[in-house]
PDB file of C-alpha atoms in Angstrom:
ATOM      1  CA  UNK A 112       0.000   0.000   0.000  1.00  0.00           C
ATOM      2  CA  UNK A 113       0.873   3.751  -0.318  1.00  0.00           C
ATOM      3  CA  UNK A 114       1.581   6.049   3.402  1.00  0.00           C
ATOM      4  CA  UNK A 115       1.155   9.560   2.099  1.00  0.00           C
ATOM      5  CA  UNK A 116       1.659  12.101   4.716  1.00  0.00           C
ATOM      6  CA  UNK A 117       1.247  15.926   4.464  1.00  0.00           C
ATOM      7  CA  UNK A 118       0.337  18.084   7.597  1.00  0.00           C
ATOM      8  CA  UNK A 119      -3.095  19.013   7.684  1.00  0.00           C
ATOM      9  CA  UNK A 120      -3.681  22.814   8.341  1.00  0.00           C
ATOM     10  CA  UNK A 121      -1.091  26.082   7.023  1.00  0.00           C
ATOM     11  CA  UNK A 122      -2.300  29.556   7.738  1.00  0.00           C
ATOM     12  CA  UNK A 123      -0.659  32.674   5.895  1.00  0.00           C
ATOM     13  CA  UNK A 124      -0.366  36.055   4.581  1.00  0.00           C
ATOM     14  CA  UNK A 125      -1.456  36.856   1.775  1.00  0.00           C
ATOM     15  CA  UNK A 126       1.511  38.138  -0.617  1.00  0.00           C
ATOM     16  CA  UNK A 127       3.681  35.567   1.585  1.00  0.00           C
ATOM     17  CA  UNK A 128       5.074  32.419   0.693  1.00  0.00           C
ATOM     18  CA  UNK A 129       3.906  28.412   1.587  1.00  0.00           C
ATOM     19  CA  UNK A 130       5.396  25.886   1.274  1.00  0.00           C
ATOM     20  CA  UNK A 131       3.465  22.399   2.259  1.00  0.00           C
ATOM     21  CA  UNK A 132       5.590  18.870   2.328  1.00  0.00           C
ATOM     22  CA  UNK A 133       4.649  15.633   1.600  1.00  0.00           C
ATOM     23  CA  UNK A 134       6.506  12.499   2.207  1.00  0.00           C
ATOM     24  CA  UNK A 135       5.489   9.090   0.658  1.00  0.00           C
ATOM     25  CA  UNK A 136       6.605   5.437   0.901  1.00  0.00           C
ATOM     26  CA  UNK A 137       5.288   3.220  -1.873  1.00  0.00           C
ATOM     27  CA  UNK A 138       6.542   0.670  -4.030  1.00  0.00           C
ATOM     28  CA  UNK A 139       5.897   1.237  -8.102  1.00  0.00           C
ATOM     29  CA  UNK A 140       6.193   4.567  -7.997  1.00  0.00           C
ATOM     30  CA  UNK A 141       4.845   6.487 -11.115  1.00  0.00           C
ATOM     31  CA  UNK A 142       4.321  10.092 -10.600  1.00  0.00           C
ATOM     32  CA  UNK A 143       3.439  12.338  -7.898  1.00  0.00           C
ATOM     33  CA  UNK A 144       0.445  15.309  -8.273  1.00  0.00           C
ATOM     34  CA  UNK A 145      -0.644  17.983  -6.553  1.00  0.00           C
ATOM     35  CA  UNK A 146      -4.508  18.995  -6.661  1.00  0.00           C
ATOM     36  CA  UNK A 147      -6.259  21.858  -5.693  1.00  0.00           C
ATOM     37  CA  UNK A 148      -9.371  21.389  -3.878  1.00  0.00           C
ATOM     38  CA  UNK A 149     -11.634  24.704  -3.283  1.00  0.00           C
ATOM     39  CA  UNK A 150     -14.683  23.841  -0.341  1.00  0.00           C
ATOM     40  CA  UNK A 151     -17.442  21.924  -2.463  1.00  0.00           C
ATOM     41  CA  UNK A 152     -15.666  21.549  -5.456  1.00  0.00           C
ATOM     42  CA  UNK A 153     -13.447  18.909  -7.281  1.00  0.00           C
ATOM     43  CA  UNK A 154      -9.998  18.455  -7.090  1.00  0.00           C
ATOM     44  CA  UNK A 155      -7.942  20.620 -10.262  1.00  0.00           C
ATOM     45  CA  UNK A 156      -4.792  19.192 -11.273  1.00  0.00           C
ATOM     46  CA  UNK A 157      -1.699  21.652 -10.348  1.00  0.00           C
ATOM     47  CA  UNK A 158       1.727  19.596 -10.803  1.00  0.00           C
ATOM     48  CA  UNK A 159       3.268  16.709 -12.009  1.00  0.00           C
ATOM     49  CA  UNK A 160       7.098  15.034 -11.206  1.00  0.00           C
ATOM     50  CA  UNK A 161       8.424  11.949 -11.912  1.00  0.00           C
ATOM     51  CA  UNK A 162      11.695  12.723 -12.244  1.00  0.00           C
ATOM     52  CA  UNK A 163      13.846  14.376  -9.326  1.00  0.00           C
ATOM     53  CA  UNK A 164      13.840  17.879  -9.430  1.00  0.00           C
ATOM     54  CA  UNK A 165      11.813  20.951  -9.472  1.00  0.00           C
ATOM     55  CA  UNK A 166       8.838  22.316 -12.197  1.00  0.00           C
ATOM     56  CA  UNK A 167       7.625  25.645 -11.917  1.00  0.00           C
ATOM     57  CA  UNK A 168       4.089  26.606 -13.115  1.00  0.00           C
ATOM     58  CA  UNK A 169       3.602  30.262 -12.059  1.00  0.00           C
ATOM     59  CA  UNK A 170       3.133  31.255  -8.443  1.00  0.00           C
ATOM     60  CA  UNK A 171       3.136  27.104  -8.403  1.00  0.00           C
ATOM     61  CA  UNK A 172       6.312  25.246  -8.306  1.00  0.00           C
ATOM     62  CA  UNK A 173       6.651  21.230  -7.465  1.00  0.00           C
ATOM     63  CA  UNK A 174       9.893  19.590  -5.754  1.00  0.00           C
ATOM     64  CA  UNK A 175      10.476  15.877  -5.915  1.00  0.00           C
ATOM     65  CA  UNK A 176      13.046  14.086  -4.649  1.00  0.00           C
ATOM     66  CA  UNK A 177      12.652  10.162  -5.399  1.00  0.00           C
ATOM     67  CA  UNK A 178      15.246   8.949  -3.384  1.00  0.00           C
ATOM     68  CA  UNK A 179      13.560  10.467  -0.326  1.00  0.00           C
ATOM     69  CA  UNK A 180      10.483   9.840  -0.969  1.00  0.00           C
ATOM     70  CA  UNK A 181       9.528  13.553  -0.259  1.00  0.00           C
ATOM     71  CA  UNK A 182       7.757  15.892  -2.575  1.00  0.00           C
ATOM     72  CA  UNK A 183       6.876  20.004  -1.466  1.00  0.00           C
ATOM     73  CA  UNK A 184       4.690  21.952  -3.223  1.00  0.00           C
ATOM     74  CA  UNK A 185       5.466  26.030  -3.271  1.00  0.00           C
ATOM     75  CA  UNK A 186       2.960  28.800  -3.511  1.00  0.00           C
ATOM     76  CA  UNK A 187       4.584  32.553  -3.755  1.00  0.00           C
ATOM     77  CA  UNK A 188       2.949  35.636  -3.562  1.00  0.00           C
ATOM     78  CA  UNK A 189      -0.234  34.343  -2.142  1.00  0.00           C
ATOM     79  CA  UNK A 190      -3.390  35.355  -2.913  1.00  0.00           C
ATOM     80  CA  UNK A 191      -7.194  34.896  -0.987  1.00  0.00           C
ATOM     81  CA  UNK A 192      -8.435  32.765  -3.819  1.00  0.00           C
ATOM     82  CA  UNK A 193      -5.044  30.165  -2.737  1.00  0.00           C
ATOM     83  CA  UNK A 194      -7.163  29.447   0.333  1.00  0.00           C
ATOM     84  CA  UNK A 195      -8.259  25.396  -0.056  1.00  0.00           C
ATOM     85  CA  UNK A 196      -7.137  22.268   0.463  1.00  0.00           C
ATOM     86  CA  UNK A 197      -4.000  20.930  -1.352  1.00  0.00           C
ATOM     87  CA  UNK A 198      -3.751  17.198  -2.168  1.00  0.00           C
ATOM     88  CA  UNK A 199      -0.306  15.140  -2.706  1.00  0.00           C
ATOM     89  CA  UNK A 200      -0.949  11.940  -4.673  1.00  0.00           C
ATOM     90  CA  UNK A 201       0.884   9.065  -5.853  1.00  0.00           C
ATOM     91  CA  UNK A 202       0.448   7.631  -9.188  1.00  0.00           C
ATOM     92  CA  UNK A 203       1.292   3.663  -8.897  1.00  0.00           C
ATOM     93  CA  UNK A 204       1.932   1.837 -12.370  1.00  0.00           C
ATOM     94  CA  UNK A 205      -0.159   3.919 -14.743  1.00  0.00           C
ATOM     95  CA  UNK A 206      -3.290   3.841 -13.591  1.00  0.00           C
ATOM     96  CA  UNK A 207      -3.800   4.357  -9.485  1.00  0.00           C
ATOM     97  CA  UNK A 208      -3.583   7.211  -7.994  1.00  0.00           C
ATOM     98  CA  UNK A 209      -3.573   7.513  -4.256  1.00  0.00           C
ATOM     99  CA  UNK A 210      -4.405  10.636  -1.837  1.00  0.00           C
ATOM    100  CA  UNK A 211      -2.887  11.841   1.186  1.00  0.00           C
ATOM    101  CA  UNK A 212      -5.153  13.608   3.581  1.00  0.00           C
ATOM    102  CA  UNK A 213      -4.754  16.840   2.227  1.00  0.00           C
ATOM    103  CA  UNK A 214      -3.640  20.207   3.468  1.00  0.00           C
ATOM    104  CA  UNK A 215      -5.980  23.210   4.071  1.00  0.00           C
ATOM    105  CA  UNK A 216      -4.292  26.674   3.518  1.00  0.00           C
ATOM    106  CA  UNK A 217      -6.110  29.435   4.990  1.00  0.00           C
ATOM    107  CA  UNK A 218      -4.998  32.910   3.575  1.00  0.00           C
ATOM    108  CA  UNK A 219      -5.185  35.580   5.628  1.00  0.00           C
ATOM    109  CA  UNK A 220      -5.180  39.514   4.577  1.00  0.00           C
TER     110      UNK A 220
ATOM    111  CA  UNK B  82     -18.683  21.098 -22.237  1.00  0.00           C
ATOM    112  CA  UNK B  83     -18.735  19.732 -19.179  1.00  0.00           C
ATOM    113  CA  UNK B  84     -15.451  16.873 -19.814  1.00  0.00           C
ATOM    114  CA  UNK B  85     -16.684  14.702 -16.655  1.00  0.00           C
ATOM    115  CA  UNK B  86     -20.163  14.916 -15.821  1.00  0.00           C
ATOM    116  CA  UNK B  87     -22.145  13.210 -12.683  1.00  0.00           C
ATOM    117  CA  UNK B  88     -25.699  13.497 -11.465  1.00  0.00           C
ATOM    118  CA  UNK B  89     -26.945  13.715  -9.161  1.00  0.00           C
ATOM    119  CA  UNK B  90     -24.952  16.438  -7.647  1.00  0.00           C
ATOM    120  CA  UNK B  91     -27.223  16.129  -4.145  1.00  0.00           C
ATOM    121  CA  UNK B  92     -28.510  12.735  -3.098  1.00  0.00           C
ATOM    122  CA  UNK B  93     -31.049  12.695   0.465  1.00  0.00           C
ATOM    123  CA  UNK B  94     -32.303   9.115   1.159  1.00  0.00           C
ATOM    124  CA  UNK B  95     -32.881   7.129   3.523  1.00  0.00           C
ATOM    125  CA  UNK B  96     -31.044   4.078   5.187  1.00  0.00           C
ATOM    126  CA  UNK B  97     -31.720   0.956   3.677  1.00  0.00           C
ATOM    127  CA  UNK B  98     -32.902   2.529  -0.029  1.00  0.00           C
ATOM    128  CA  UNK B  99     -30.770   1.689  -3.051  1.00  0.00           C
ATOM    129  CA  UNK B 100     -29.309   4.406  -5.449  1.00  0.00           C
ATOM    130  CA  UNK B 101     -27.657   4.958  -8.298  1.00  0.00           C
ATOM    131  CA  UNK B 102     -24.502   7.748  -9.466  1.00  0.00           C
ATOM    132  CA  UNK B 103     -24.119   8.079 -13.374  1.00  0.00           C
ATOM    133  CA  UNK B 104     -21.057   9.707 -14.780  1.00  0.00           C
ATOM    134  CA  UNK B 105     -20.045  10.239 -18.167  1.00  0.00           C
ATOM    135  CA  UNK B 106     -16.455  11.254 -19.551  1.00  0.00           C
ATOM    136  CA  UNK B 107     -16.605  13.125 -23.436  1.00  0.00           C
ATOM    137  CA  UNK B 108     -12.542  13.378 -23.278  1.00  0.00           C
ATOM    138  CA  UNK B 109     -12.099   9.791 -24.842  1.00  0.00           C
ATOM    139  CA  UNK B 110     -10.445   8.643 -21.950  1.00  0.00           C
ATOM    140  CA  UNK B 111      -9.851   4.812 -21.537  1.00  0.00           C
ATOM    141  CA  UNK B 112      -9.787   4.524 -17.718  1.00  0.00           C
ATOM    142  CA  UNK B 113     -12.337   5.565 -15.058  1.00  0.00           C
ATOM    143  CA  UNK B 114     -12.769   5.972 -11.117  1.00  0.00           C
ATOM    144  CA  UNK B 115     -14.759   6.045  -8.470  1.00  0.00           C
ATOM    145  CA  UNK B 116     -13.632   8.256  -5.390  1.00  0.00           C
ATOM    146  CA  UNK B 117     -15.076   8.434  -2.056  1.00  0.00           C
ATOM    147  CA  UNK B 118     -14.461  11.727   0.105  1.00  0.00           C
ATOM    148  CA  UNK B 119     -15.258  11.247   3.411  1.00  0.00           C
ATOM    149  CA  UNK B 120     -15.823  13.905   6.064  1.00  0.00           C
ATOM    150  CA  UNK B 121     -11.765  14.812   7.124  1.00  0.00           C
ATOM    151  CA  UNK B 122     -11.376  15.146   2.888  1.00  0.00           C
ATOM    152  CA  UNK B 123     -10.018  11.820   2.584  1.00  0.00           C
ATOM    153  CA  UNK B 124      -9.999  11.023  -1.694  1.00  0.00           C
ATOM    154  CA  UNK B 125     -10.003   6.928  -1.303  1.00  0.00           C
ATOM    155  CA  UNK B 126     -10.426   5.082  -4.612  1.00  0.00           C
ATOM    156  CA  UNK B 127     -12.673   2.604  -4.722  1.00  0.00           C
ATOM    157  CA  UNK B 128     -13.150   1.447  -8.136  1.00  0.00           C
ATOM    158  CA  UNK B 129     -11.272   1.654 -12.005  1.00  0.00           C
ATOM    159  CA  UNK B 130     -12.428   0.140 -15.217  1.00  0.00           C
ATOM    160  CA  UNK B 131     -10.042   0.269 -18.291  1.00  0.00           C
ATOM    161  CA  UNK B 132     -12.267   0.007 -20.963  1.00  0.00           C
ATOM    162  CA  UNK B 133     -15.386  -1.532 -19.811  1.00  0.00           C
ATOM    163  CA  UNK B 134     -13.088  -3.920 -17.658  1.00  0.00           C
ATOM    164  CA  UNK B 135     -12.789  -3.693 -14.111  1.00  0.00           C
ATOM    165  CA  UNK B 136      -9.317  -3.131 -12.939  1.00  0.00           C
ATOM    166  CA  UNK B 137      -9.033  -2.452  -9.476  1.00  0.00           C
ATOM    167  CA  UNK B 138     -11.525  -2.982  -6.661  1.00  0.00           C
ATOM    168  CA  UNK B 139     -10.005  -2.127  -3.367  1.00  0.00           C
ATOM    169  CA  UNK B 140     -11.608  -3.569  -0.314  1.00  0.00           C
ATOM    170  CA  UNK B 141     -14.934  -1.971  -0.837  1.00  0.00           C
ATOM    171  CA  UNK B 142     -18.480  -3.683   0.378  1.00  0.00           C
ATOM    172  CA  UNK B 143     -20.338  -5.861  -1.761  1.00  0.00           C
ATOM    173  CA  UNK B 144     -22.813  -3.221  -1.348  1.00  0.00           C
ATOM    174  CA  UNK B 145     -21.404  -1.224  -4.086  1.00  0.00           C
ATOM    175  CA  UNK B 146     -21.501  -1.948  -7.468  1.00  0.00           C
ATOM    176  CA  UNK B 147     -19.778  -0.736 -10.425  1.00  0.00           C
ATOM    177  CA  UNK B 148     -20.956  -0.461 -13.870  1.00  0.00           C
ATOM    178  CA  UNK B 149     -19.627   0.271 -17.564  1.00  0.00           C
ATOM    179  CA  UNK B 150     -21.840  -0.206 -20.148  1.00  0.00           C
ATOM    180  CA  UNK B 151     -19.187   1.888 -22.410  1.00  0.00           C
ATOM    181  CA  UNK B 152     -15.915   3.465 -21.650  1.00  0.00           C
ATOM    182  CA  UNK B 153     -17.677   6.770 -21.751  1.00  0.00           C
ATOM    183  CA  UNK B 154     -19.882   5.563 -18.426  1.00  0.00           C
ATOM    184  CA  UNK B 155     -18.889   4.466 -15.038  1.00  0.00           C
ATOM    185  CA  UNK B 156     -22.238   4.361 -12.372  1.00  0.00           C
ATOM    186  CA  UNK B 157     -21.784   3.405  -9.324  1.00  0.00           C
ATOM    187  CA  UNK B 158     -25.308   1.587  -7.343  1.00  0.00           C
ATOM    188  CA  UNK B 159     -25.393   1.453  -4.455  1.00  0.00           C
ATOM    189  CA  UNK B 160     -27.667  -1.244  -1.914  1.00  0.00           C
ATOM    190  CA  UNK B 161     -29.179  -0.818   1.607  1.00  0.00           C
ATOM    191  CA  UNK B 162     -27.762   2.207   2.240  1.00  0.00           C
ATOM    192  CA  UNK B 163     -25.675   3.063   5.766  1.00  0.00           C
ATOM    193  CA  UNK B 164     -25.268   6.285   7.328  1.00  0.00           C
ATOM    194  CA  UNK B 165     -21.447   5.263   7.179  1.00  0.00           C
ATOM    195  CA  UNK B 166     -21.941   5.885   3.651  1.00  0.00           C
ATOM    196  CA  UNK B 167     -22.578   9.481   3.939  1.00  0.00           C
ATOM    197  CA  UNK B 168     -19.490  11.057   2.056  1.00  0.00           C
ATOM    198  CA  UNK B 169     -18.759  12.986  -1.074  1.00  0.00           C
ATOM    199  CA  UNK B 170     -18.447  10.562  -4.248  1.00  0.00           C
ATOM    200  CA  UNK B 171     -16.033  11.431  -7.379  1.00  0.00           C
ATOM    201  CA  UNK B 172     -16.114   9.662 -10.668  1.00  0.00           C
ATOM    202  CA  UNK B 173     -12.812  10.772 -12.372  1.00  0.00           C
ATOM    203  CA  UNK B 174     -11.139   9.656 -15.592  1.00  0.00           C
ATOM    204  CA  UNK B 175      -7.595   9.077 -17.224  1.00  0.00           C
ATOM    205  CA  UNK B 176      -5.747   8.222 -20.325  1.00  0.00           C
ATOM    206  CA  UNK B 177      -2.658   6.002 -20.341  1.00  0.00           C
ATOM    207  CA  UNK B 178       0.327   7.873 -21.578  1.00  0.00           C
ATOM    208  CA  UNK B 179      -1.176  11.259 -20.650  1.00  0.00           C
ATOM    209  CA  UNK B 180       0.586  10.905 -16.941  1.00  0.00           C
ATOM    210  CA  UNK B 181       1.361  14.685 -17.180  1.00  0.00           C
ATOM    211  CA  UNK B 182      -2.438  15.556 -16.614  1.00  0.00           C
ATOM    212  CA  UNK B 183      -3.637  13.143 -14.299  1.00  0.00           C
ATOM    213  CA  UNK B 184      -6.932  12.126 -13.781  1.00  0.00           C
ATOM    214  CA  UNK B 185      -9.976  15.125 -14.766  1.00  0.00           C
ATOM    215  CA  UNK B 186     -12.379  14.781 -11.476  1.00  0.00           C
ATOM    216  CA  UNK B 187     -16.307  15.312 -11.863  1.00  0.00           C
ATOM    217  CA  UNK B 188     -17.941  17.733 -10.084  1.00  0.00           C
ATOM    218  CA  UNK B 189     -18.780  15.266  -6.793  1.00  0.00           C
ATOM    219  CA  UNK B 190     -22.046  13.041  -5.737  1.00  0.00           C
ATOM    220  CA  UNK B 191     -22.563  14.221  -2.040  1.00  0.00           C
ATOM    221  CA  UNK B 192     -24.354  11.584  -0.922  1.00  0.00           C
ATOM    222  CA  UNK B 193     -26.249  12.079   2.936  1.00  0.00           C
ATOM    223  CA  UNK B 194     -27.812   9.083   4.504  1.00  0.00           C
ATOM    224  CA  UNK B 195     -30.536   9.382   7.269  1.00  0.00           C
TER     225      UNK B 195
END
């Protein structure tokens, strides 16, 4: 099975920066996401690693780091609208993709 | 537009009924999910099928039953409801070799049992 752990509440400024870890043990690893999941809605895709390394989308940016079975996901210059619940998920073989517990960022003014 | 679509959006019943969940994909994805979302936001998968085929079925009751008349459609029925069953349901779906993008989630069952 898949032990995805991520803490479960972050609280910050808005215009500051986040940062929320995740570390994972699993065996067939394929892939790790981030989601974004607003109160009520479904979860949006963010990021995507496989390989070690960071990816930068925007105010979004991804770190994986394979060996360590850790993953981080970084949000700059926050903004109200960042306030949800971020996901960290593991993508065994091609098809199964499992969920940590999720984070909930609250932004603050 | 709507790529993955699933009604009801709101389901009320009462313990002991049977229901349904339809969802329907227009990306031309091969592979499709069921999620449960319980009440501490837990996403737990519960079913896949790959093309009409069941491919995973984690340790979910008997209650529950998956079905694909076409890779397009993945409902879910569910018998004699429980108020343990009370949760948020997602039907989501993927495409092998498109790993970059994930799965694309529907907009959630929220299923309340009383």
């Amino acid at each position: 099975g898949q032990n995805i752990d991520q803490p479960t509440e972050m609280t910050a400024t808005e215009g500051a920066i986040v940062q929320i870890n995740c570390t994972y043990q699993t065996s067939g690893f394929n892939g790790l996401f981030w989601y974004q999941q607003h109160a009520g809605e479904a979860p949006t895709f963010l990021s995507y690693n496989v390989l070690d390394g960071l990816e930068e989308k925007g105010r979004f940016s991804s770190f994986l780091s394979r060996s360590k079975g850790y993953s981080y996901l970084l949000l700059k210059e926050l903004q109200m609208k960042d306030s949800a619940s971020y996901l960290c998920a593991v993508r065994v073989g091609w098809n199964k993709l499992s969920f940590g517990a999720g984070t909930t960022v609250t932004v603050r003014a | 537009d709507t790529a993955v679509s699933q009604t009801p959006k709101y389901l009320v019943t009462q313990m002991g009924n049977d229901k349904s969940i339809k969802c329907e994909q227009n990306l031309g994805h091969d592979t499709m999910y069921w999620y449960k979302q319980d009440s501490k936001k837990f996403l737990k998968i519960m079913f896949s099928y790959n093309n009409k085929e069941l491919i995973i079925n984690e340790t979910v009751p008997n209650r529950f039953s998956p079905k694909s008349p076409d890779k397009a459609h993945l409902n879910l029925h569910i018998n004699s409801l429980e108020l343990g069953d009370s949760a948020v349901y997602f039907c989501a779906s993927s495409q092998e070799g498109q790993g970059v993008y994930g799965y694309t989630f529907g907009s959630g069952t929220r299923l309340t049992v009383v």
